[in-house]
Tab-separated table of C-alpha atoms in Angstrom:
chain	number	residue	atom	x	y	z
A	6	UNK	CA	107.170	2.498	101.795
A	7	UNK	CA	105.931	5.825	103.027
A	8	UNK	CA	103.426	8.238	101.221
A	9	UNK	CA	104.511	11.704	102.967
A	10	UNK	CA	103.266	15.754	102.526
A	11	UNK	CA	104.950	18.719	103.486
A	12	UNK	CA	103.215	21.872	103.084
A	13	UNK	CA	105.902	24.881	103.197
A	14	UNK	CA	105.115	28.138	103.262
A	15	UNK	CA	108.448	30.067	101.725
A	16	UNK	CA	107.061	33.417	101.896
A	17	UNK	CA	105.297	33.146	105.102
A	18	UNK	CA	102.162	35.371	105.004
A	19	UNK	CA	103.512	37.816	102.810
A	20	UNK	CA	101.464	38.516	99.783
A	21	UNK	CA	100.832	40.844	96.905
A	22	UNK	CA	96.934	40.897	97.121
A	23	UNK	CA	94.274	42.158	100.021
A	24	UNK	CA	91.421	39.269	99.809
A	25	UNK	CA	88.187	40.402	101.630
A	26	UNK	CA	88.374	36.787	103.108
A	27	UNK	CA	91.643	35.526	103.201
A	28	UNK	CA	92.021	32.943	106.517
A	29	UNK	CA	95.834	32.863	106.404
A	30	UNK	CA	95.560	36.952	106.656
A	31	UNK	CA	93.266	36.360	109.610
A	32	UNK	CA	95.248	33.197	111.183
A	33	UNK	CA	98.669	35.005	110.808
A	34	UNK	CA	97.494	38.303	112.677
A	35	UNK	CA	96.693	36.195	115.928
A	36	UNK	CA	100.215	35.655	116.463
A	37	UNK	CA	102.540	38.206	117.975
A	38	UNK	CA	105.227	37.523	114.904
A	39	UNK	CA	102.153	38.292	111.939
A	40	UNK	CA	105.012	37.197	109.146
A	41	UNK	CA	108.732	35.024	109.067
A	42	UNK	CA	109.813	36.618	105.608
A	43	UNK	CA	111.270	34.592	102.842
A	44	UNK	CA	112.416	31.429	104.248
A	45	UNK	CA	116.519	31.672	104.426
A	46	UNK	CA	118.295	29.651	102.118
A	47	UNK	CA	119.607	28.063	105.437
A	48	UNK	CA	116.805	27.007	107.062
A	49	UNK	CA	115.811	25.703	103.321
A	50	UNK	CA	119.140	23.670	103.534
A	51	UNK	CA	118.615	22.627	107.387
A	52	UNK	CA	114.727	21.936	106.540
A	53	UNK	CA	115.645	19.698	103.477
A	54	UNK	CA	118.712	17.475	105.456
A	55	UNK	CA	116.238	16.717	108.380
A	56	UNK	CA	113.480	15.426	106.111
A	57	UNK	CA	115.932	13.322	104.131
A	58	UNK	CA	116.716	11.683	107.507
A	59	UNK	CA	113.890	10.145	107.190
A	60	UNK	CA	113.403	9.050	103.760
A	61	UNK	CA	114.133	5.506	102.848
A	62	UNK	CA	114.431	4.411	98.889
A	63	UNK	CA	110.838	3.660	97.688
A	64	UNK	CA	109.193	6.605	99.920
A	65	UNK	CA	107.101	8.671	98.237
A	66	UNK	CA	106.840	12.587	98.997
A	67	UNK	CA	105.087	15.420	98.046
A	68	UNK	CA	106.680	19.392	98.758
A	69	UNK	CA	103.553	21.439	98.735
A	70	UNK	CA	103.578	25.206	98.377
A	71	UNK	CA	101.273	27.801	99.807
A	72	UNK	CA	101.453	30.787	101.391
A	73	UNK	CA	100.559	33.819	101.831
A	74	UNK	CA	101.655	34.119	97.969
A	75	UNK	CA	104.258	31.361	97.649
A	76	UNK	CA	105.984	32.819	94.495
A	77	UNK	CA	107.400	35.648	96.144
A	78	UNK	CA	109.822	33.835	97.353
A	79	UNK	CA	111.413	34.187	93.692
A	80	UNK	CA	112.037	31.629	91.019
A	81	UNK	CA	115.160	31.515	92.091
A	82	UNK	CA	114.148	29.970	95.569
A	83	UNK	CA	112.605	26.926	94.036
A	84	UNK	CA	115.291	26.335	91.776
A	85	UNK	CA	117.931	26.145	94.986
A	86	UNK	CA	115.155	23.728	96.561
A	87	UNK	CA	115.773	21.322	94.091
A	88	UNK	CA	118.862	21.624	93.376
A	89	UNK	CA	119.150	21.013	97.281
A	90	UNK	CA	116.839	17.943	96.660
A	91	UNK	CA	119.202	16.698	94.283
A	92	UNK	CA	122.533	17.028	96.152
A	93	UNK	CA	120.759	15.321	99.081
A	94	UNK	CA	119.544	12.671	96.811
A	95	UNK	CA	123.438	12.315	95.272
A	96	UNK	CA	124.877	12.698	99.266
A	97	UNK	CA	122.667	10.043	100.710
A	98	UNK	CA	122.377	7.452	97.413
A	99	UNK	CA	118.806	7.449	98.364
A	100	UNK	CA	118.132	7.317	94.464
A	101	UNK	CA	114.939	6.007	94.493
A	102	UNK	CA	112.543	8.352	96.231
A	103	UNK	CA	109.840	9.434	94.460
A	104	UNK	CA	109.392	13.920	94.584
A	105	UNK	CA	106.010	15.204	93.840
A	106	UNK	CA	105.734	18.973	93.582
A	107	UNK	CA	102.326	21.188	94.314
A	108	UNK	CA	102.447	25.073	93.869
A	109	UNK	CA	99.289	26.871	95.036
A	110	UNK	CA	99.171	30.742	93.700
A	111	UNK	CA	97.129	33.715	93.054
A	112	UNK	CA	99.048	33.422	89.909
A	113	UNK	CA	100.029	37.230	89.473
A	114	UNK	CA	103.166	36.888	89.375
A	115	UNK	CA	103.111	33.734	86.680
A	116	UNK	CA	105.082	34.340	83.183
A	117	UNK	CA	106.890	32.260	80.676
A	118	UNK	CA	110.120	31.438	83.505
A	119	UNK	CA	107.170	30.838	86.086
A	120	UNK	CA	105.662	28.086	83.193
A	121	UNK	CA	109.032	26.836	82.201
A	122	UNK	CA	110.077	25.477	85.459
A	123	UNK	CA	106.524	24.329	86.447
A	124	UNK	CA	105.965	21.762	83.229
A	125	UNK	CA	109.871	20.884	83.795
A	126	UNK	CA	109.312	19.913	87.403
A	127	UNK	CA	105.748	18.737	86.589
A	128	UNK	CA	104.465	20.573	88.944
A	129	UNK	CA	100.237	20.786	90.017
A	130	UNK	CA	99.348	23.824	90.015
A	131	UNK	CA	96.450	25.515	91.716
A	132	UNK	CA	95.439	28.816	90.447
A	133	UNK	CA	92.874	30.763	92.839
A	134	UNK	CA	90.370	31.988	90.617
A	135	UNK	CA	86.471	32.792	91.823
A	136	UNK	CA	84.193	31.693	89.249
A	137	UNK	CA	83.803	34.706	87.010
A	138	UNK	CA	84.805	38.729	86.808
A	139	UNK	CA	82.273	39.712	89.340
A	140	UNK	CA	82.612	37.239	92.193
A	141	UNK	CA	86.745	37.451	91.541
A	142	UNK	CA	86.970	41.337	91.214
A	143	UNK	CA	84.972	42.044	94.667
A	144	UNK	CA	86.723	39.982	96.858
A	145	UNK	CA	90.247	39.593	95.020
A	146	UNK	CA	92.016	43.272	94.591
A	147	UNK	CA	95.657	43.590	94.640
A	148	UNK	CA	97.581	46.006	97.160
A	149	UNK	CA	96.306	49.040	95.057
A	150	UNK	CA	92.967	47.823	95.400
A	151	UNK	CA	92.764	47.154	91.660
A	152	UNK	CA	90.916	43.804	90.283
A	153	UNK	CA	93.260	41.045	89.265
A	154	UNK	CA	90.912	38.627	87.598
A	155	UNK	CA	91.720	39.960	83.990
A	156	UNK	CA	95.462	39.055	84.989
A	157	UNK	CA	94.613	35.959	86.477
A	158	UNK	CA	92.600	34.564	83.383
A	159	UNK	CA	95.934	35.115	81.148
A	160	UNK	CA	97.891	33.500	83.593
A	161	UNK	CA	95.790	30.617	83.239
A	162	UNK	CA	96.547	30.633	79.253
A	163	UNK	CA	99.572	30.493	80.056
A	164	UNK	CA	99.827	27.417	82.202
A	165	UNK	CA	98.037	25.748	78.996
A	166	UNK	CA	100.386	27.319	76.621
A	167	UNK	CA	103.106	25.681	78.843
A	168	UNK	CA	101.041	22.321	79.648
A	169	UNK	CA	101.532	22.502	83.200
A	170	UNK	CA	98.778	20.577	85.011
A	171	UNK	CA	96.503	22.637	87.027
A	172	UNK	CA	93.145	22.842	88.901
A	173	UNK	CA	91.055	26.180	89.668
A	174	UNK	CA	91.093	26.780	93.032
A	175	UNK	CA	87.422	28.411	93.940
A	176	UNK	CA	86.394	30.625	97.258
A	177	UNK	CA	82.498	29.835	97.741
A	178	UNK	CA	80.892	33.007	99.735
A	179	UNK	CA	77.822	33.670	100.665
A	180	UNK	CA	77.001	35.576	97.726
A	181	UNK	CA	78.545	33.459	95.208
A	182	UNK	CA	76.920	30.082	96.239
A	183	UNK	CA	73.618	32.120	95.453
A	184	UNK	CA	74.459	31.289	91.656
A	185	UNK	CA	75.556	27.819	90.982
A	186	UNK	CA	74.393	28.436	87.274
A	187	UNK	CA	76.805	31.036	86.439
A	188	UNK	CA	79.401	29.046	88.058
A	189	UNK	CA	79.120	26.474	86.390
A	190	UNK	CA	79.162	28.679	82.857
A	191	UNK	CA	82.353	30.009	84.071
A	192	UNK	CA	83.669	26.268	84.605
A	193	UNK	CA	82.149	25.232	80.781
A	194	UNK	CA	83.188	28.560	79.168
A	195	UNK	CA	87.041	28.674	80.622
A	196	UNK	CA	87.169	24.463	79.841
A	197	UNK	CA	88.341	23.926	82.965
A	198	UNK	CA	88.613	20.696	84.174
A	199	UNK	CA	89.540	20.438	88.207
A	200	UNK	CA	88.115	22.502	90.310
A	201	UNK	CA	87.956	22.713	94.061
A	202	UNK	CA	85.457	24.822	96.041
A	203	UNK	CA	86.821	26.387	98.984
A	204	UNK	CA	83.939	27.905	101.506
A	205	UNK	CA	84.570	31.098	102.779
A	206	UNK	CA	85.701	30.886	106.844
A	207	UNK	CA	84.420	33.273	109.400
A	208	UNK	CA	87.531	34.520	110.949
A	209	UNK	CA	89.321	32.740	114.639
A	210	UNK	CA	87.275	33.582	117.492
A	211	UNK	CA	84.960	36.190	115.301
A	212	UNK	CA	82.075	36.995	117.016
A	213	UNK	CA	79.813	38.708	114.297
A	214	UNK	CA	78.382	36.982	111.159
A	215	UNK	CA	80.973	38.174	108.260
A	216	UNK	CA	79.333	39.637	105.218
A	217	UNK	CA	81.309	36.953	103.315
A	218	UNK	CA	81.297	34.026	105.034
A	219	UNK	CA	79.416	30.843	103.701
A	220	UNK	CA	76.485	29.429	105.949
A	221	UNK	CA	75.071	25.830	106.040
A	222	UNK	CA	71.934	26.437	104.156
A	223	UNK	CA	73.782	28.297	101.362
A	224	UNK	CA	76.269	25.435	100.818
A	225	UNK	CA	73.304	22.749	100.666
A	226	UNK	CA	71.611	24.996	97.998
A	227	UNK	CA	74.655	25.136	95.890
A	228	UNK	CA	76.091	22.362	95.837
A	229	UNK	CA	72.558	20.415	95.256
A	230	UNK	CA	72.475	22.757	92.339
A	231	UNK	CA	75.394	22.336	90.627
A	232	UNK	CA	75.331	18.403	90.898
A	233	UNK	CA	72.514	18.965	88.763
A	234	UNK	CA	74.719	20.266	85.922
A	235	UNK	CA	77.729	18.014	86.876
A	236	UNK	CA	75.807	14.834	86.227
A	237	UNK	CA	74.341	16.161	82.885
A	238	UNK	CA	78.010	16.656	81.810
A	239	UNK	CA	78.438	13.330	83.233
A	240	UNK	CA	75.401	12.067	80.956
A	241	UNK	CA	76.910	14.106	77.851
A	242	UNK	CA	80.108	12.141	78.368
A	243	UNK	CA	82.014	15.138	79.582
A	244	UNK	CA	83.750	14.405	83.285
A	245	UNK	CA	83.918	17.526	85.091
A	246	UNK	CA	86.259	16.988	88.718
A	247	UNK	CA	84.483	19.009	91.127
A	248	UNK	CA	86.304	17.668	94.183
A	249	UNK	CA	83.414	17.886	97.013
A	250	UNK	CA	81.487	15.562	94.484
A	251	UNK	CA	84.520	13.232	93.971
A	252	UNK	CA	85.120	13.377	97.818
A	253	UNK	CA	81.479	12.530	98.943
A	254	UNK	CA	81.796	9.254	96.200
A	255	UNK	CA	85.570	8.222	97.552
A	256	UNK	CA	84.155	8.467	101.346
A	257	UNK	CA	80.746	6.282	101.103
A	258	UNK	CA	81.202	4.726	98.124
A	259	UNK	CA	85.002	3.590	98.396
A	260	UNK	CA	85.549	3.934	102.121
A	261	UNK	CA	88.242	6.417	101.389
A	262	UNK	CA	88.377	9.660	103.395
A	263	UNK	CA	90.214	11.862	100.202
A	264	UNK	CA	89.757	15.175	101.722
A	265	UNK	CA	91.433	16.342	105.120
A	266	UNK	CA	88.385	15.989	107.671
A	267	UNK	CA	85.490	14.786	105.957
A	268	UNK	CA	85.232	11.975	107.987
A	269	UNK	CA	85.424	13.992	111.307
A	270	UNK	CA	88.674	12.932	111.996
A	271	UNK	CA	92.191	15.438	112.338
A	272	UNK	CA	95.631	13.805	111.112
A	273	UNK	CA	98.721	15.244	111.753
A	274	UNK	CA	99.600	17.405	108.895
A	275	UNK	CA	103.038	18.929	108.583
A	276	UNK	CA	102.891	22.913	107.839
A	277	UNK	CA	106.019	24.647	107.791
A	278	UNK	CA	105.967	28.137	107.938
A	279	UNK	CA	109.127	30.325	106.730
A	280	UNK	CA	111.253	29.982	110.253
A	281	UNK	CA	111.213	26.180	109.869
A	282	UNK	CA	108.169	26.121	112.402
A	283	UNK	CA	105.804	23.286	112.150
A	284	UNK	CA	101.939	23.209	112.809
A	285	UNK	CA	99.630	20.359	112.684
A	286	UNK	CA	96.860	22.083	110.463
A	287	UNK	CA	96.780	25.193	108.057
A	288	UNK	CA	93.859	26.615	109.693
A	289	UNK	CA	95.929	26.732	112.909
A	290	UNK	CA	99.419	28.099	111.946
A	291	UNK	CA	99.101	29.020	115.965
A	292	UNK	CA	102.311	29.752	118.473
A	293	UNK	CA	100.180	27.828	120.975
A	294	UNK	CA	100.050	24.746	118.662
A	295	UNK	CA	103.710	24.856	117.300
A	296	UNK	CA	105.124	21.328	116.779
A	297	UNK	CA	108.729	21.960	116.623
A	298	UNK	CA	111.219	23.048	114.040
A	299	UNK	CA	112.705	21.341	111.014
A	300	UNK	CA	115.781	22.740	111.100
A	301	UNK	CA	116.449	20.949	114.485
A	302	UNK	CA	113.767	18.135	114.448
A	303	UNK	CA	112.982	15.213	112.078
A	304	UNK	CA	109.605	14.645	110.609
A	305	UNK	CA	109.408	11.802	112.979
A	306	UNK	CA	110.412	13.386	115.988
A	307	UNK	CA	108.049	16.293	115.405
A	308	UNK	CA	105.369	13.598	114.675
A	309	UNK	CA	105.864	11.962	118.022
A	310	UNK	CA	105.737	15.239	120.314
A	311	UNK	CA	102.985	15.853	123.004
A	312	UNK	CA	102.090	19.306	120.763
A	313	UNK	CA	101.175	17.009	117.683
A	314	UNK	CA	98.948	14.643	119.919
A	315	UNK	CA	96.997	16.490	121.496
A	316	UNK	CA	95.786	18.514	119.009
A	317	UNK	CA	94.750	15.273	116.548
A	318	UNK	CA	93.653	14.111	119.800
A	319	UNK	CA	91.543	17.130	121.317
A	320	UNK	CA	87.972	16.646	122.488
A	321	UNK	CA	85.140	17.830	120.162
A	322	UNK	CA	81.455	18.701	120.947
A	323	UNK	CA	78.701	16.748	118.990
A	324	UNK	CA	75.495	18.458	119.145
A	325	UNK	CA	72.598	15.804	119.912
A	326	UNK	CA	71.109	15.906	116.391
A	327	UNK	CA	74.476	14.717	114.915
A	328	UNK	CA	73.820	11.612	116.934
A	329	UNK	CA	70.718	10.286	116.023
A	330	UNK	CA	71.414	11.699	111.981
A	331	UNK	CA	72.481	8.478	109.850
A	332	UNK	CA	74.940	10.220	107.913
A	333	UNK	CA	76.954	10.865	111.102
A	334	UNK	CA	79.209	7.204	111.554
A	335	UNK	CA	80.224	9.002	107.814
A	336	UNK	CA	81.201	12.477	108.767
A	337	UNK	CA	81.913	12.381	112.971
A	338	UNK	CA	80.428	16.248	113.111
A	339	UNK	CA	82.784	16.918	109.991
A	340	UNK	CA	86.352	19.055	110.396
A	341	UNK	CA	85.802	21.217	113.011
A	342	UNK	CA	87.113	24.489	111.046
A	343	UNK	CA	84.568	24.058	108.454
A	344	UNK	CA	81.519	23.674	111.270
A	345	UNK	CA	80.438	27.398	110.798
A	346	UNK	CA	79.775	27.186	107.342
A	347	UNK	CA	79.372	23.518	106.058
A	348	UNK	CA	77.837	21.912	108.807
A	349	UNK	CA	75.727	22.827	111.615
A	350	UNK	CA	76.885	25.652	112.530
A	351	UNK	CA	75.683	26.025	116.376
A	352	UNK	CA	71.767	25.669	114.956
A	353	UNK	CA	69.185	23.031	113.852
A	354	UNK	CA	70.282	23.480	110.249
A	355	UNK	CA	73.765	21.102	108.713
A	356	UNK	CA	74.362	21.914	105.463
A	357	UNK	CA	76.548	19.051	104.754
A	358	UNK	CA	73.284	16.485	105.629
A	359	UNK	CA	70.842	18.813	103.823
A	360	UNK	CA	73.016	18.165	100.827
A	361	UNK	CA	73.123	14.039	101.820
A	362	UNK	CA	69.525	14.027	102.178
A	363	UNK	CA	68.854	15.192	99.198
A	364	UNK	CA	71.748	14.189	96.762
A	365	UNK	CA	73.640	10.905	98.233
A	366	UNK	CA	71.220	9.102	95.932
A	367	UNK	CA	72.033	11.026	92.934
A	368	UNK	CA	75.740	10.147	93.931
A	369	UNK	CA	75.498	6.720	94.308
A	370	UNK	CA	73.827	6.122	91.085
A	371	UNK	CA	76.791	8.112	89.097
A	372	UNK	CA	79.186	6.064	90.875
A	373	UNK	CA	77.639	2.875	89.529
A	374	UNK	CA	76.668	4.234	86.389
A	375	UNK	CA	80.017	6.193	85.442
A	376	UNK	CA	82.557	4.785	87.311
A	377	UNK	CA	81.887	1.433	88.096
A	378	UNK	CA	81.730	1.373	91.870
């Protein structure tokens, strides 16, 4: 049995909003082709045949989409994609796959079809919203420059009106990690359940300090705030998934590494951007890392090629103080994207150990206390 994840991009980089910080707007304009389009119904066919190739009954997979702004590809895309899934399924008799479906969206774009098809398909759906009007409206404007988070806060009624599962998907910048408290209103006041805090990148080979851009200290401070309030929810009986917190508890406390790099280590990821292209890691969508192409390759040929190694196998630089701190046979120097802003940064100061230092204990007693570890 296989447990497999395909992250397809269907619209490429294309989107209907201008974020201050977004890193696929920053990735995709370091290669000379900034945007593929729509993906082609026939590279969605080719794409779709070549995966199946390598699907046995009892395989487990999960179609991911991102973008850019995946749902301007149109409903109408989706609903070939399964269909395509299906005829596949009927042309093969591989009957006993299991499909698992993730949308990720700015959700402007959501309405009643959008909801339909998500709670038919039972898809998880991440809605990007940034913890309140203020932190939202300055960073996330549409392509008139207009705020969007009065649009995006009736989207999310309607994903409840429809019951389709979904987490809040949460930018943490450098001004908005200033104020766990009123994040963690928001999260209480909007009853919201999941939520994943994303920290703000500095862009690919940027040489100044963005204005946005979470720093180490800033990420310690925040996140040793707000485990304050999570763990008086947790005391009031009220579970809260804040996914860094769930994360730190699966990796010490369970030996499981649940989030991509936490444990310092890069696995071959499959991102497929709208040509068919595959790349080993969404933060590096890169011609000069470009694994292949799905609608020529399998997933396990593309798996095996020399572009795919060396990337999971590339050298890394520890600094000297990772060495000797006792966190570090956890975290390996952490994923080496999220170094300017979660760890060390290239000073004295980690973030991600100034947070351990302080709150691992804290941790470790609500994974005893709550959930029996």
């Amino acid at each position: 049995m296989k447990h497999l994840s395909v992250l397809i991009k269907p619209a490429s980089s294309l989107c209907n909003m201008r974020c201050n910080y977004c890193f696929y707007a920053d990735v995709s304009g370091h290669r000379p082709a900034a945007s593929h389009g729509i993906m082609s119904p026939e590279v969605l066919h080719a794409m779709l045949e070549n995966i199946f190739r390598d699907l046995d009954d009892g395989d487990e997979i999960t179609f991911a989409f991102q973008g850019g702004e995946p749902t301007l590809a149109g409903l109408p895309w989706y609903e070939d994609f399964i269909a395509t899934i299906s005829f596949l399924q009927e042309k093969s008799g591989k009957n006993e796959i299991i499909f698992k479906y993730a949308l990720q969206t700015n959700g402007l774009l959501l309405d009643q079809s959008w909801g339909d098809f998500l709670r038919k398909y039972n898809f998880l759906t991440g809605l990007s919203l940034d913890g309140g009007e203020r932190f939202h409206d300055s960073n996330r404007r549409d392509a008139r420059g207009e705020g969007t988070y009065r649009r995006v806060l009736q989207n999310k009624k309607l994903l409840e009106e429809c019951q389709v599962e979904y987490n809040i998907l949460c930018v943490l910048t450098k001004e908005s990690a200033k104020y766990p408290d009123k994040i963690s209103r928001f999260i209480e006041q909007e009853n919201i359940r999941y939520i994943q805090f994303i920290p703000c990148l500095e862009g690919l080979n940027q040489e100044t300090v963005s204005k946005n851009a979470l720093r180490p200290a800033g990420f310690a401070n925040f996140y040793s705030a707000l485990l304050r309030w999570w763990l008086g929810k947790l005391e009031e009986g009220v579970y809260i998934s804040v996914k860094f917190f769930d994360d730190v508890i699966n990796l010490f406390f369970k030996g499981i590494p649940s989030a991509c790099g936490i444990d310092g280590l890069c696995r071959a990821q499959y991102i497929v951007e709208a040509d068919g292209g595959v790349y080993p890691c969404d933060f590096y969508v890169l011609d000069e890392y470009r694994a292949g192409n799905l609608t020529r390759q399998t997933l396990r040929e593309i798996f095996e090629t020399d572009a795919m190694r060396s990337f999971v196998l590339r050298p890394r630089e520890t600094p000297a103080f990772c060495e000797t701190c006792s966190h570090h046979p956890f975290c390996r120097g952490g994923c080496r994207r999220m170094r300017q802003v979660m760890y060390y940064g290239g000073g004295a100061i980690c973030g991600y150990k100034t947070f351990l230092d302080r709150r691992l204990g804290h941790l470790e007693y609500a994974a005893k206390r709550f959930f029996n570890l």
